[in-house]
Every structure is written in structure tokens, then in C-alpha cells.
Amino acid sequence: MNAQDKDKQALRLRLPLYNLGCGSGDAITAERILARQPGVIEVYANPATEAAYIVYDSALTAPSHLSQVIQQAGFGPREDLGQS
């Protein structure tokens, strides 16, 4: 695979983050969790915008997988538990 092929597979994703604390600790944790995923090339989590900006290889991962990873880590949207 040459550099052009890699560029074609590298996509950008903005993934909303929820439940971040006031400091940057949670953002760093989210970055580390995402960076460990196969196919993630670059990641930056911004607590001010409550989002992670990800460059990933589309041949190795998908937005749905990355979203699921964030959900499992506790940074995804709360599931509606229904109303009383």
C-alpha cells in the first residue's frame, strides 16, 4: 500500500463526548482510550467543545465502533431510563 492509498482510507470524525469533568483529566482519558483502538491514527479530545477529533483508517475501524468504545468508557450520552 502506498501513501496515496493510505490517504484515501484516512477519514476524520468528530465524536461528541459527554460526562467530562471540569479539568482536562477526563479528556486525556478519552484520548488514551481512543488512541488504543486499532485504526486510530490521531486523536484530540477538547473538553471545551466536548468532542473528540479523530483521524482513523477506515479499513481498520468504523465510527460505530469508536462511539461504542466511548459509550462503554462512560463518556457517551446517557441512555434514557424512561419516565416515572
PDB file of C-alpha atoms in Angstrom:
ATOM      1  CA  MET A   1       0.000   0.000   0.000  1.00  0.00           C
ATOM      2  CA  ASN A   2       1.422   3.373  -0.973  1.00  0.00           C
ATOM      3  CA  ALA A   3       0.920   6.778   0.655  1.00  0.00           C
ATOM      4  CA  GLN A   4      -1.961   7.692  -1.665  1.00  0.00           C
ATOM      5  CA  ASP A   5      -3.892   4.564  -0.689  1.00  0.00           C
ATOM      6  CA  LYS A   6      -3.407   5.363   2.995  1.00  0.00           C
ATOM      7  CA  ASP A   7      -4.681   8.910   2.463  1.00  0.00           C
ATOM      8  CA  LYS A   8      -7.821   7.546   0.793  1.00  0.00           C
ATOM      9  CA  GLN A   9      -8.572   5.354   3.815  1.00  0.00           C
ATOM     10  CA  ALA A  10      -7.820   8.009   6.455  1.00  0.00           C
ATOM     11  CA  LEU A  11     -11.040   9.737   7.455  1.00  0.00           C
ATOM     12  CA  ARG A  12     -11.879  12.384  10.027  1.00  0.00           C
ATOM     13  CA  LEU A  13     -14.537  12.063  12.687  1.00  0.00           C
ATOM     14  CA  ARG A  14     -15.918  14.418  15.327  1.00  0.00           C
ATOM     15  CA  LEU A  15     -17.292  12.341  18.176  1.00  0.00           C
ATOM     16  CA  PRO A  16     -19.323  14.046  20.934  1.00  0.00           C
ATOM     17  CA  LEU A  17     -18.128  13.397  24.484  1.00  0.00           C
ATOM     18  CA  TYR A  18     -20.423  13.550  27.498  1.00  0.00           C
ATOM     19  CA  ASN A  19     -19.884  13.493  31.247  1.00  0.00           C
ATOM     20  CA  LEU A  20     -16.494  15.214  31.073  1.00  0.00           C
ATOM     21  CA  GLY A  21     -15.272  16.767  34.296  1.00  0.00           C
ATOM     22  CA  CYS A  22     -14.189  20.391  34.523  1.00  0.00           C
ATOM     23  CA  GLY A  23     -10.473  19.622  34.230  1.00  0.00           C
ATOM     24  CA  SER A  24      -8.654  18.060  31.332  1.00  0.00           C
ATOM     25  CA  GLY A  25      -8.226  14.671  33.048  1.00  0.00           C
ATOM     26  CA  ASP A  26     -11.329  13.117  31.510  1.00  0.00           C
ATOM     27  CA  ALA A  27     -10.414  14.429  28.057  1.00  0.00           C
ATOM     28  CA  ILE A  28      -6.961  12.866  28.370  1.00  0.00           C
ATOM     29  CA  THR A  29      -8.536   9.584  29.468  1.00  0.00           C
ATOM     30  CA  ALA A  30     -10.871   9.643  26.454  1.00  0.00           C
ATOM     31  CA  GLU A  31      -7.900  10.347  24.159  1.00  0.00           C
ATOM     32  CA  ARG A  32      -5.953   7.412  25.567  1.00  0.00           C
ATOM     33  CA  ILE A  33      -8.886   5.040  25.230  1.00  0.00           C
ATOM     34  CA  LEU A  34      -9.460   6.047  21.608  1.00  0.00           C
ATOM     35  CA  ALA A  35      -5.747   6.055  20.732  1.00  0.00           C
ATOM     36  CA  ARG A  36      -5.506   2.382  21.770  1.00  0.00           C
ATOM     37  CA  GLN A  37      -8.093   1.324  19.212  1.00  0.00           C
ATOM     38  CA  PRO A  38      -6.847  -0.342  16.028  1.00  0.00           C
ATOM     39  CA  GLY A  39      -7.001   2.049  13.099  1.00  0.00           C
ATOM     40  CA  VAL A  40      -6.898   5.284  15.098  1.00  0.00           C
ATOM     41  CA  ILE A  41      -4.148   7.426  13.606  1.00  0.00           C
ATOM     42  CA  GLU A  42      -4.607  10.633  15.583  1.00  0.00           C
ATOM     43  CA  VAL A  43      -6.971  11.806  18.313  1.00  0.00           C
ATOM     44  CA  TYR A  44      -7.520  15.046  20.201  1.00  0.00           C
ATOM     45  CA  ALA A  45     -10.220  15.438  22.848  1.00  0.00           C
ATOM     46  CA  ASN A  46     -11.265  19.010  23.608  1.00  0.00           C
ATOM     47  CA  PRO A  47     -13.109  19.499  26.916  1.00  0.00           C
ATOM     48  CA  ALA A  48     -14.303  22.978  25.856  1.00  0.00           C
ATOM     49  CA  THR A  49     -16.153  21.636  22.811  1.00  0.00           C
ATOM     50  CA  GLU A  50     -16.949  18.294  24.483  1.00  0.00           C
ATOM     51  CA  ALA A  51     -15.764  16.415  21.420  1.00  0.00           C
ATOM     52  CA  ALA A  52     -13.021  14.112  20.235  1.00  0.00           C
ATOM     53  CA  TYR A  53     -11.482  14.807  16.844  1.00  0.00           C
ATOM     54  CA  ILE A  54     -10.229  11.581  15.324  1.00  0.00           C
ATOM     55  CA  VAL A  55      -8.303  10.615  12.201  1.00  0.00           C
ATOM     56  CA  TYR A  56      -8.769   6.916  11.549  1.00  0.00           C
ATOM     57  CA  ASP A  57      -8.098   4.248   8.949  1.00  0.00           C
ATOM     58  CA  SER A  58     -11.475   3.234   7.535  1.00  0.00           C
ATOM     59  CA  ALA A  59     -10.100  -0.197   6.619  1.00  0.00           C
ATOM     60  CA  LEU A  60      -9.435  -0.955  10.295  1.00  0.00           C
ATOM     61  CA  THR A  61     -12.221   0.701  12.285  1.00  0.00           C
ATOM     62  CA  ALA A  62     -15.565   2.461  11.947  1.00  0.00           C
ATOM     63  CA  PRO A  63     -17.289   5.382  13.671  1.00  0.00           C
ATOM     64  CA  SER A  64     -19.823   2.997  15.221  1.00  0.00           C
ATOM     65  CA  HIS A  65     -17.024   1.048  16.938  1.00  0.00           C
ATOM     66  CA  LEU A  66     -15.342   4.201  18.253  1.00  0.00           C
ATOM     67  CA  SER A  67     -18.675   5.513  19.521  1.00  0.00           C
ATOM     68  CA  GLN A  68     -19.312   2.206  21.299  1.00  0.00           C
ATOM     69  CA  VAL A  69     -15.874   2.349  22.944  1.00  0.00           C
ATOM     70  CA  ILE A  70     -16.598   5.857  24.257  1.00  0.00           C
ATOM     71  CA  GLN A  71     -20.028   4.758  25.482  1.00  0.00           C
ATOM     72  CA  GLN A  72     -18.506   1.819  27.386  1.00  0.00           C
ATOM     73  CA  ALA A  73     -15.915   4.137  28.949  1.00  0.00           C
ATOM     74  CA  GLY A  74     -18.686   6.329  30.370  1.00  0.00           C
ATOM     75  CA  PHE A  75     -18.259   9.287  28.025  1.00  0.00           C
ATOM     76  CA  GLY A  76     -21.269   8.552  25.824  1.00  0.00           C
ATOM     77  CA  PRO A  77     -24.762  10.007  26.097  1.00  0.00           C
ATOM     78  CA  ARG A  78     -26.885   8.732  28.935  1.00  0.00           C
ATOM     79  CA  GLU A  79     -29.431   6.172  27.929  1.00  0.00           C
ATOM     80  CA  ASP A  80     -32.985   7.240  28.613  1.00  0.00           C
ATOM     81  CA  LEU A  81     -34.175   5.116  31.504  1.00  0.00           C
ATOM     82  CA  GLY A  82     -37.788   6.050  30.902  1.00  0.00           C
ATOM     83  CA  GLN A  83     -40.045   8.368  32.808  1.00  0.00           C
ATOM     84  CA  SER A  84     -41.808   7.605  36.076  1.00  0.00           C
TER      85      SER A  84
END
